[in-house]
Short mmCIF file of C-alpha atoms and ligand atoms in Angstrom, two decimals:
data_model
loop_
_atom_site.label_atom_id
_atom_site.label_comp_id
_atom_site.label_asym_id
_atom_site.label_seq_id
_atom_site.Cartn_x
_atom_site.Cartn_y
_atom_site.Cartn_z
CA UNK A 1 0.00 0.00 0.00
CA UNK A 2 1.33 3.39 -0.89
CA UNK A 3 1.45 6.25 1.55
CA UNK A 4 1.98 9.74 0.17
CA UNK A 5 3.29 12.53 2.37
CA UNK A 6 3.92 16.18 1.65
CA UNK A 7 7.59 16.94 2.17
CA UNK A 8 8.33 20.55 3.13
CA UNK A 9 11.89 20.06 1.90
CA UNK A 10 10.86 19.32 -1.70
CA UNK A 11 7.56 21.20 -1.53
CA UNK A 12 5.73 18.26 -3.03
CA UNK A 13 3.65 15.27 -2.12
CA UNK A 14 5.85 12.20 -2.44
CA UNK A 15 5.43 8.47 -2.18
CA UNK A 16 6.80 7.54 1.23
CA UNK A 17 9.73 5.14 0.82
CA UNK A 18 11.07 4.01 4.20
CA UNK A 19 14.84 3.85 4.67
CA UNK A 20 14.55 0.27 5.93
CA UNK A 21 11.75 -1.54 4.14
CA UNK A 22 8.68 -2.20 6.24
CA UNK A 23 9.64 0.16 9.05
CA UNK A 24 9.32 3.85 9.86
CA UNK A 25 11.22 6.11 12.21
CA UNK A 26 9.95 9.54 13.15
CA UNK A 27 11.05 12.43 15.34
CA UNK A 28 8.61 15.15 16.39
CA UNK A 29 9.54 18.25 18.39
CA UNK A 30 7.81 18.04 21.75
CA UNK A 31 6.75 20.59 24.35
CA UNK A 32 8.79 22.87 26.57
CA UNK A 33 7.44 21.86 29.94
CA UNK A 34 6.47 24.81 32.10
CA UNK A 35 2.71 25.12 31.60
CA UNK A 36 -0.45 23.32 30.47
CA UNK A 37 -0.65 22.60 26.74
CA UNK A 38 -3.01 24.92 24.87
CA UNK A 39 -5.21 23.68 22.04
CA UNK A 40 -2.70 24.98 19.45
CA UNK A 41 0.00 22.76 20.99
CA UNK A 42 -2.48 19.90 20.90
CA UNK A 43 -2.97 20.20 17.16
CA UNK A 44 0.58 19.04 16.39
CA UNK A 45 0.21 16.21 18.88
CA UNK A 46 -3.03 14.99 17.31
CA UNK A 47 -1.70 15.33 13.74
CA UNK A 48 1.44 13.32 14.39
CA UNK A 49 -0.46 10.82 16.51
CA UNK A 50 -2.65 10.24 13.46
CA UNK A 51 0.44 9.70 11.34
CA UNK A 52 1.86 7.33 13.96
CA UNK A 53 -1.38 5.33 13.91
CA UNK A 54 -1.31 5.15 10.11
CA UNK A 55 2.34 4.01 10.08
CA UNK A 56 1.56 1.34 12.70
CA UNK A 57 -1.37 0.20 10.61
CA UNK A 58 0.82 -0.10 7.50
CA UNK A 59 4.02 -1.51 8.97
CA UNK A 60 2.88 -3.19 12.20
CA UNK A 61 3.14 -1.85 15.74
CA UNK A 62 6.64 -3.17 16.37
CA UNK A 63 8.09 -1.64 13.23
CA UNK A 64 7.46 2.01 13.96
CA UNK A 65 9.63 4.09 16.23
CA UNK A 66 8.29 7.48 17.25
CA UNK A 67 10.43 9.84 19.31
CA UNK A 68 8.97 12.98 20.83
CA UNK A 69 11.15 14.95 23.24
CA UNK A 70 10.41 16.93 26.36
CA UNK A 71 12.36 20.19 26.54
CA UNK A 72 12.99 20.33 30.27
CA UNK A 73 15.78 22.90 30.20
CA UNK A 74 14.78 26.32 28.92
CA UNK A 75 14.75 29.95 30.02
CA UNK A 76 10.93 29.94 30.18
CA UNK A 77 11.14 27.15 32.76
CA UNK A 78 13.79 29.06 34.71
CA UNK A 79 11.58 32.15 34.67
CA UNK A 80 8.57 30.17 35.92
CA UNK A 81 10.68 28.77 38.77
CA UNK A 82 11.88 32.26 39.71
CA UNK A 83 8.31 33.65 39.64
CA UNK A 84 6.81 30.90 41.73
CA UNK A 85 9.72 30.04 44.01
CA UNK A 86 9.27 26.38 43.05
CA UNK A 87 12.01 23.93 42.15
CA UNK A 88 12.56 23.47 38.40
CA UNK A 89 12.20 19.71 38.70
CA UNK A 90 8.80 20.11 40.41
CA UNK A 91 7.59 22.28 37.56
CA UNK A 92 8.88 20.01 34.80
CA UNK A 93 7.64 16.79 36.45
CA UNK A 94 4.20 18.24 37.04
CA UNK A 95 3.95 19.64 33.52
CA UNK A 96 5.02 16.37 31.92
CA UNK A 97 2.32 14.58 33.92
CA UNK A 98 -0.30 17.13 32.81
CA UNK A 99 0.81 16.88 29.20
CA UNK A 100 0.52 13.10 29.11
CA UNK A 101 -2.88 13.17 30.84
CA UNK A 102 -4.30 15.92 28.63
CA UNK A 103 -3.00 14.42 25.38
CA UNK A 104 -4.18 11.00 26.53
CA UNK A 105 -7.67 12.48 26.89
CA UNK A 106 -7.39 13.45 23.21
CA UNK A 107 -6.62 9.85 22.32
CA UNK A 108 -2.91 10.46 21.66
CA UNK A 109 -0.80 7.33 22.08
CA UNK A 110 2.45 7.74 23.94
CA UNK A 111 5.42 7.72 21.55
CA UNK A 112 7.86 4.82 21.73
CA UNK A 113 10.50 7.17 23.18
CA UNK A 114 9.95 10.39 25.13
CA UNK A 115 13.49 11.59 25.90
CA UNK A 116 14.07 14.48 28.28
CA UNK A 117 16.71 16.93 27.17
CA UNK A 118 18.45 16.95 30.56
CA UNK A 119 19.27 13.25 30.12
CA UNK A 120 21.16 13.96 26.87
CA UNK A 121 23.56 16.72 27.88
CA UNK A 122 26.63 14.52 27.25
CA UNK A 123 25.43 13.77 23.70
CA UNK A 124 24.87 17.49 23.07
CA UNK A 125 28.32 18.39 24.37
CA UNK A 126 29.87 15.79 22.14
CA UNK A 127 28.06 17.07 19.03
CA UNK A 128 29.05 20.66 19.86
CA UNK A 129 32.70 19.58 20.24
CA UNK A 130 32.56 17.93 16.86
CA UNK A 131 31.06 21.05 15.24
CA UNK A 132 33.85 23.20 16.72
CA UNK A 133 36.47 20.73 15.51
CA UNK A 134 35.02 20.84 11.98
CA UNK A 135 35.02 24.64 11.91
CA UNK A 136 31.22 25.06 12.03
CA UNK A 137 31.11 26.54 15.52
CA UNK A 138 33.17 28.79 17.78
CA UNK A 139 33.44 29.64 21.43
CA UNK A 140 33.02 33.22 22.62
CA UNK A 141 32.61 34.45 26.19
CA UNK A 142 31.47 31.08 27.53
CA UNK A 143 29.00 30.67 24.64
CA UNK A 144 29.32 28.32 21.73
CA UNK A 145 27.76 29.57 18.53
CA UNK A 146 26.95 27.84 15.29
CA UNK A 147 28.40 29.61 12.25
CA UNK A 148 25.39 29.79 9.96
CA UNK A 149 27.38 30.93 6.94
CA UNK A 150 29.55 27.81 7.17
CA UNK A 151 26.60 25.73 5.96
CA UNK A 152 25.81 26.53 2.34
CA UNK A 153 22.37 24.93 2.36
CA UNK A 154 21.10 26.98 5.29
CA UNK A 155 17.54 28.13 4.52
CA UNK A 156 16.76 25.38 2.00
CA UNK A 157 13.97 23.88 4.09
CA UNK A 158 12.06 27.14 4.25
CA UNK A 159 13.20 28.13 0.75
CA UNK A 160 14.72 31.42 1.82
CA UNK A 161 18.18 32.95 1.62
CA UNK A 162 20.13 33.79 4.75
CA UNK A 163 19.87 37.49 3.96
CA UNK A 164 16.08 37.33 3.58
CA UNK A 165 15.88 35.50 6.85
CA UNK A 166 17.96 38.11 8.64
CA UNK A 167 15.68 40.82 7.26
CA UNK A 168 12.51 39.02 8.38
CA UNK A 169 13.56 37.58 11.68
CA UNK A 170 14.16 39.02 15.06
CA UNK A 171 17.71 37.74 15.28
CA UNK A 172 19.38 38.48 18.52
CA UNK A 173 22.40 40.72 18.10
CA UNK A 174 25.04 40.03 20.71
CA UNK A 175 28.61 41.27 21.11
CA UNK A 176 29.99 37.71 21.17
CA UNK A 177 28.45 36.79 17.78
CA UNK A 178 30.62 36.91 14.64
CA UNK A 179 27.44 37.22 12.58
CA UNK A 180 23.93 38.12 13.79
CA UNK A 181 22.54 34.89 12.23
CA UNK A 182 24.78 32.66 14.34
CA UNK A 183 22.82 30.86 17.00
CA UNK A 184 23.62 29.62 20.46
CA UNK A 185 24.35 25.94 21.09
CA UNK A 186 25.73 26.43 24.59
CA UNK A 187 25.52 29.31 27.04
CA UNK A 188 27.00 29.99 30.46
CA UNK A 189 24.86 29.47 33.59
CA UNK A 190 25.19 31.51 36.76
CA UNK A 191 25.11 29.53 40.02
CA UNK A 192 21.37 30.03 40.46
CA UNK A 193 20.54 28.50 37.07
CA UNK A 194 20.68 24.88 35.94
CA UNK A 195 24.09 24.09 34.51
CA UNK A 196 26.44 21.27 33.57
CA UNK A 197 30.22 21.20 33.42
CA UNK A 198 31.56 21.41 29.87
CA UNK A 199 34.79 22.28 28.03
CA UNK A 200 33.38 25.85 27.88
CA UNK A 201 32.64 26.12 31.59
CA UNK A 202 29.44 25.52 33.53
CA UNK A 203 26.51 26.10 31.25
CA UNK A 204 23.38 24.83 29.57
CA UNK A 205 22.42 23.92 26.02
CA UNK A 206 20.51 26.03 23.51
CA UNK A 207 17.21 24.65 22.31
CA UNK A 208 18.11 23.50 18.79
CA UNK A 209 21.04 21.25 19.71
CA UNK A 210 18.73 19.16 21.87
CA UNK A 211 16.75 17.79 18.97
CA UNK A 212 19.83 17.15 16.82
CA UNK A 213 21.55 15.24 19.63
CA UNK A 214 18.53 13.22 20.75
CA UNK A 215 17.47 12.33 17.21
CA UNK A 216 20.98 11.07 16.48
CA UNK A 217 21.23 9.13 19.72
CA UNK A 218 17.84 7.44 19.35
CA UNK A 219 17.33 7.20 15.59
CA UNK A 220 20.87 7.23 14.25
CA UNK A 221 22.48 8.90 11.29
CA UNK A 222 19.31 9.10 9.21
CA UNK A 223 15.65 8.52 9.75
CA UNK A 224 12.41 8.78 7.84
CA UNK A 225 10.26 11.63 9.10
CA UNK A 226 10.76 14.77 11.14
CA UNK A 227 7.66 16.71 12.21
CA UNK A 228 6.48 19.78 14.03
CA UNK A 229 4.37 22.91 13.78
CA UNK A 230 5.15 25.14 10.78
CA UNK A 231 6.23 27.93 13.10
CA UNK A 232 9.24 25.74 13.84
CA UNK A 233 10.45 25.53 10.21
CA UNK A 234 12.59 28.60 10.75
CA UNK A 235 14.69 28.96 12.78
CA UNK A 236 14.36 25.76 14.81
CA UNK A 237 14.34 23.19 12.02
CA UNK A 238 16.81 25.05 9.82
CA UNK A 239 19.14 25.06 12.83
CA UNK A 240 18.59 21.38 13.59
CA UNK A 241 19.43 20.55 9.96
CA UNK A 242 22.52 22.76 9.92
CA UNK A 243 23.90 21.21 13.12
CA UNK A 244 23.16 17.61 12.18
CA UNK A 245 24.37 17.86 8.58
CA UNK A 246 27.57 19.67 9.59
CA UNK A 247 28.20 17.01 12.26
CA UNK A 248 28.18 14.52 9.38
CA UNK A 249 24.67 13.06 9.63
CA UNK A 250 22.11 12.57 6.90
CA UNK A 251 19.26 13.42 9.29
CA UNK A 252 15.61 13.37 8.21
CA UNK A 253 14.30 12.36 4.77
CA UNK A 254 10.81 13.81 4.95
CA UNK A 255 9.92 17.02 6.77
CA UNK A 256 6.29 17.49 7.78
CA UNK A 257 4.71 20.59 9.24
CA UNK A 258 1.23 21.25 10.53
CA UNK A 259 -0.41 24.65 10.11
CA UNK A 260 -1.47 26.73 13.06
CA UNK A 261 -4.74 26.79 14.96
CA UNK A 262 -6.81 29.90 15.47
CA UNK A 263 -9.87 30.53 17.63
CA UNK A 264 -13.02 32.00 16.04
CA UNK A 265 -10.91 33.39 13.19
CA UNK A 266 -8.33 35.09 15.40
CA UNK A 267 -4.87 34.25 16.58
CA UNK A 268 -5.20 32.69 20.00
CA UNK A 269 -3.87 35.04 22.64
CA UNK A 270 -4.31 35.68 26.32
CA UNK A 271 -5.03 39.37 25.72
CA UNK A 272 -7.92 38.59 23.34
CA UNK A 273 -9.41 36.24 25.92
CA UNK A 274 -9.59 33.42 23.38
CA UNK A 275 -6.79 31.34 24.84
CA UNK A 276 -7.69 27.85 26.07
CA UNK A 277 -5.72 25.00 27.39
CA UNK A 278 -6.87 21.48 26.63
CA UNK A 279 -7.62 21.10 30.33
CA UNK A 280 -9.89 24.19 30.27
CA UNK A 281 -12.01 22.53 27.59
CA UNK A 282 -12.07 19.15 29.32
CA UNK A 283 -13.10 20.85 32.57
CA UNK A 284 -15.93 22.60 30.73
CA UNK A 285 -17.23 19.16 29.84
CA UNK A 286 -16.03 19.05 26.22
CA UNK A 287 -15.18 15.40 25.60
CA UNK A 288 -11.63 14.62 24.45
CA UNK A 289 -13.14 12.74 21.50
CA UNK A 290 -14.92 15.93 20.40
CA UNK A 291 -11.71 17.99 20.56
CA UNK A 292 -9.87 15.38 18.53
CA UNK A 293 -12.68 15.12 15.98
CA UNK A 294 -12.70 18.89 15.46
CA UNK A 295 -8.92 18.86 14.99
CA UNK A 296 -9.06 16.06 12.44
CA UNK A 297 -11.88 17.73 10.51
CA UNK A 298 -9.34 20.15 9.00
CA UNK A 299 -6.41 18.94 6.90
CA UNK A 300 -3.15 19.39 8.81
CA UNK A 301 -1.63 21.64 6.13
CA UNK A 302 -4.50 24.12 6.32
CA UNK A 303 -4.93 26.69 9.07
CA UNK A 304 -7.63 25.44 11.40
CA UNK A 305 -10.22 27.45 13.18
CA UNK A 306 -11.52 26.27 16.54
CA UNK A 307 -15.13 27.46 16.83
CA UNK A 308 -18.01 26.84 19.16
CA UNK A 309 -20.10 25.84 16.13
CA UNK A 310 -17.65 23.12 15.08
CA UNK A 311 -17.47 21.87 18.62
CA UNK A 312 -21.28 21.59 18.85
CA UNK A 313 -21.53 19.89 15.47
CA UNK A 314 -18.76 17.44 16.32
CA UNK A 315 -20.52 16.56 19.53
CA UNK A 316 -23.81 15.95 17.73
CA UNK A 317 -22.14 13.77 15.08
CA UNK A 318 -20.21 11.73 17.60
CA UNK A 319 -23.26 11.18 19.81
CA UNK A 320 -25.12 9.83 16.80
CA UNK A 321 -22.24 7.66 15.66
CA UNK A 322 -21.46 6.28 19.09
CA UNK A 323 -25.10 5.34 19.62
CA UNK A 324 -25.08 3.51 16.33
CA UNK A 325 -21.78 1.83 17.14
CA UNK A 326 -22.80 0.47 20.54
CA UNK A 327 -25.51 -1.52 18.83
CA UNK A 328 -23.31 -3.63 16.58
CA UNK A 329 -21.14 -6.48 17.62
CA UNK A 330 -19.76 -7.43 14.20
CA UNK A 331 -15.99 -7.06 13.99
CA UNK A 332 -14.85 -5.21 10.90
CA UNK A 333 -11.85 -3.38 9.49
CA UNK A 334 -11.95 0.39 9.07
CA UNK A 335 -13.67 1.52 5.85
CA UNK A 336 -11.32 1.14 2.85
CA UNK A 337 -12.11 4.71 1.77
CA UNK A 338 -11.12 5.93 5.23
CA UNK A 339 -7.72 4.23 5.13
CA UNK A 340 -7.13 5.34 1.53
CA UNK A 341 -7.84 8.96 2.47
CA UNK A 342 -5.31 8.78 5.31
CA UNK A 343 -2.69 7.26 3.03
CA UNK A 344 -3.06 10.33 0.86
CA UNK A 345 -1.05 12.77 2.98
CA UNK A 346 -3.29 12.25 6.02
CA UNK A 347 -6.46 13.50 4.40
CA UNK A 348 -8.48 13.38 7.60
CA UNK A 349 -11.40 15.55 6.35
CA UNK A 350 -11.87 13.09 3.47
CA UNK A 351 -11.66 10.17 5.92
CA UNK A 352 -14.37 11.79 8.01
CA UNK A 353 -16.59 12.35 5.00
CA UNK A 354 -16.17 8.64 4.15
CA UNK A 355 -17.30 7.91 7.69
CA UNK A 356 -20.41 10.03 7.18
CA UNK A 357 -21.06 7.81 4.16
CA UNK A 358 -20.78 4.67 6.29
CA UNK A 359 -23.13 6.17 8.88
CA UNK A 360 -25.71 6.97 6.21
CA UNK A 361 -25.80 3.46 4.79
CA UNK A 362 -28.72 1.45 6.11
CA UNK A 363 -27.39 -2.05 6.44
CA UNK A 364 -29.25 -4.47 8.56
CA UNK A 365 -26.34 -6.78 9.10
CA UNK A 366 -24.53 -3.84 10.72
CA UNK A 367 -21.45 -4.11 8.49
CA UNK A 368 -21.18 -0.43 7.65
CA UNK A 369 -21.71 0.55 11.25
CA UNK A 370 -19.05 -1.92 12.35
CA UNK A 371 -16.72 -0.35 9.76
CA UNK A 372 -17.60 3.05 11.11
CA UNK A 373 -16.73 1.85 14.59
CA UNK A 374 -13.39 0.42 13.42
CA UNK A 375 -12.71 3.71 11.60
CA UNK A 376 -13.39 5.72 14.76
CA UNK A 377 -10.96 3.49 16.60
CA UNK A 378 -8.39 3.88 13.82
CA UNK A 379 -8.65 7.66 13.97
CA UNK A 380 -8.09 7.46 17.72
CA UNK A 381 -11.44 9.14 18.29
CA UNK A 382 -12.32 6.16 20.33
CA UNK A 383 -9.59 3.95 21.66
CA UNK A 384 -11.41 0.99 23.10
CA UNK A 385 -13.84 -1.37 21.53
CA UNK A 386 -16.22 -0.33 24.26
CA UNK A 387 -18.06 2.78 23.12
CA UNK A 388 -20.69 2.41 25.80
CA UNK A 389 -18.42 3.85 28.48
CA UNK A 390 -17.92 7.16 26.66
CA UNK A 391 -19.46 10.28 28.18
CA UNK A 392 -21.02 10.80 24.79
CA UNK A 393 -23.14 7.69 25.23
CA UNK A 394 -23.78 7.27 28.92
CA UNK A 395 -26.97 8.28 30.78
CA UNK A 396 -29.04 8.01 27.69
CA UNK A 397 -29.12 4.62 26.13
CA UNK A 398 -31.23 2.89 28.73
CA UNK A 399 -33.89 5.56 28.70
CA UNK A 400 -34.04 5.73 24.93
CA UNK A 401 -34.09 1.98 24.56
CA UNK A 402 -36.76 1.63 27.25
CA UNK A 403 -38.90 4.21 25.48
CA UNK A 404 -38.57 2.59 22.04
CA UNK A 405 -39.29 -0.86 23.45
CA UNK A 406 -42.34 0.46 25.27
CA UNK A 407 -43.66 2.11 22.08
CA UNK A 408 -43.04 -1.04 20.04
CA UNK A 409 -44.84 -3.19 22.57
CA UNK A 410 -47.80 -0.79 22.45
CA UNK A 411 -47.70 -1.06 18.64
CA UNK A 412 -47.81 -4.86 18.76
CA UNK A 413 -50.69 -4.78 21.26
CA UNK A 414 -52.64 -2.34 19.08
CA UNK A 415 -52.12 -4.60 16.07
CA UNK A 416 -53.42 -7.56 18.08
CA UNK A 417 -56.68 -5.71 18.60
CA UNK A 418 -56.66 -4.61 14.93
CA UNK A 419 -56.20 -0.90 15.81
CA UNK A 420 -53.98 -0.60 12.78
CA UNK A 421 -54.22 3.16 12.42
CA UNK A 422 -52.92 3.84 15.94
CA UNK A 423 -50.31 1.11 15.60
CA UNK A 424 -48.97 2.67 12.39
CA UNK A 425 -48.90 6.12 13.97
CA UNK A 426 -46.38 4.78 16.48
CA UNK A 427 -44.29 3.30 13.71
CA UNK A 428 -44.27 6.51 11.66
CA UNK A 429 -43.48 8.51 14.81
CA UNK A 430 -40.45 6.32 15.45
CA UNK A 431 -39.31 6.69 11.85
CA UNK A 432 -39.76 10.46 12.07
CA UNK A 433 -37.53 10.42 15.18
CA UNK A 434 -34.83 8.70 13.11
CA UNK A 435 -35.31 5.17 14.45
CA UNK A 436 -34.78 2.57 11.73
CA UNK A 437 -37.07 -0.39 12.37
CA UNK A 438 -37.16 -3.80 10.82
CA UNK A 439 -40.18 -5.90 11.69
CA UNK A 440 -40.78 -9.61 11.38
CA UNK A 441 -44.16 -11.18 12.06
CA UNK A 442 -43.89 -10.93 15.81
CA UNK A 443 -40.43 -9.63 16.47
CA UNK A 444 -38.45 -6.54 15.51
CA UNK A 445 -35.04 -4.94 15.65
CA UNK A 446 -33.98 -1.33 15.34
CA UNK A 447 -31.05 1.02 14.87
CA UNK A 448 -30.76 4.65 15.82
CA UNK A 449 -30.17 6.20 12.40
CA UNK A 450 -27.97 9.19 11.63
CA UNK A 451 -30.89 11.63 11.99
CA UNK A 452 -32.00 10.15 15.32
CA UNK A 453 -33.48 12.77 17.62
CA UNK A 454 -34.42 11.57 21.11
CA UNK A 455 -36.64 14.60 21.77
CA UNK A 456 -39.03 13.47 19.02
CA UNK A 457 -39.73 10.22 20.90
CA UNK A 458 -41.71 12.19 23.47
CA UNK A 459 -44.18 13.36 20.83
CA UNK A 460 -45.23 9.84 19.89
CA UNK A 461 -48.58 8.79 21.30
P1 LIG B 1 5.00 27.05 22.07
O1 LIG B 1 3.82 26.94 22.98
O2 LIG B 1 4.95 28.30 21.24
O3 LIG B 1 6.30 26.78 22.75
O4 LIG B 1 4.85 25.90 20.99
C1 LIG B 1 4.98 24.54 21.27
C2 LIG B 1 4.48 23.74 20.11
O5 LIG B 1 3.13 24.03 19.83
C3 LIG B 1 5.22 23.96 18.81
O6 LIG B 1 5.39 22.71 18.20
C4 LIG B 1 4.32 24.82 17.98
O7 LIG B 1 4.44 24.49 16.62
C5 LIG B 1 2.97 24.43 18.48
N1 LIG B 1 2.02 25.56 18.46
C6 LIG B 1 2.08 26.69 19.18
N2 LIG B 1 1.04 27.51 18.91
C7 LIG B 1 0.29 26.86 18.00
C8 LIG B 1 -0.94 27.15 17.30
N3 LIG B 1 -1.64 28.27 17.50
N4 LIG B 1 -1.39 26.23 16.43
C9 LIG B 1 -0.74 25.09 16.21
N5 LIG B 1 0.41 24.74 16.83
C10 LIG B 1 0.92 25.61 17.71
ZN1 LIG B 2 13.12 20.15 17.55
#
């Protein structure tokens, strides 16, 4: 089966050819751990989780390695510790726990490896030493800087020249830099800041070197896919590439970037009051499945807008689908159209429209519904086979089922006494409420169809 992925590096959709046949290895830039993840952060997690699920489906669970780091050394963490008077390790531990819980609520699987930067300082130091030895980096006032102009291909990923990038970026000018574009790989730490001994004195790493060093340590000289949000393309990913290539590694084959998330058409920001964490939404009673479904309804390379309307519609759709799914016991594979859509550069909106098609099909043997259920599981919208335990299903089924059964038993009694008109009124009322009924001589079965509306049951007399 062919998977096609859009490669930022070549600016085209390409057939994915793994480096080692039948396997895939992927690195995705993970969070800096000082605060709850917001829903923008969650988009990248959900997108690459979907890719991970697709790769596992194609190559088998044991043949996919997925590394996502935790940046647990960073000036934002140091600032949070200073503000709150808390220990850095308390903040990072707590935030990592929150992140895993919140992303778990969105159905994100844990990657195969979740390295913490602070456990890879030795590997970073060794890569920095190598870059100095090869003339790609220099030491100045306790800092080590990467010499951007020593790497001719700098800017290729984003398709821009170094000069354009200088013009457009807020590059930090510092007296110890030979060139304003040069970036920090190591910087000195005062006694009150986290630091490690190094050939350049006590200090801490810059952000970019982390990913280069951890990717090399865990995935080796070259690997298949590198992912992240498109705000990371420059400078973070350009810098990762420059460091890794100049240290003599092939690095990533395919570069994938998700677009940003907005809220009600505006950039999410605390000052606009439209900033939410995933936890805020969960605490408001928005199911994790709904958040994930909304995220997957937009293709990852398009900007996505989080809106109340989408959230309400997603909830309605999932309630309907889950109710249908709890009623079938047939095991099935995900719909072929669903899997095909995902193989085409993770076309999740197409996959979802295929699922609407499955939900619309009236099939009394329940095959389409079972395929819909398997598709929901494949998309990570529901992880277990047991839909009945979802908040989107509970507290409702028994009452609805009791009501339908009561109405049907009234209908059979009315037929017994030849009150056909009243009996048929019940049947047409059920159909108008979206209940799909199949009757035998003296038995029946039913499904809640896609247009099922529980409130209409009350009107049936
Ligand atoms: P930050 O919170 O800016 O440190 O970003 C951490 C991660 O979240 C990065 O991978 C970003 O690409 C991603 N990210 C931040 N803001 C958004 C957003 N509005 N939409 C999508 N991804 C985002
Ligand atoms: Zn990175």
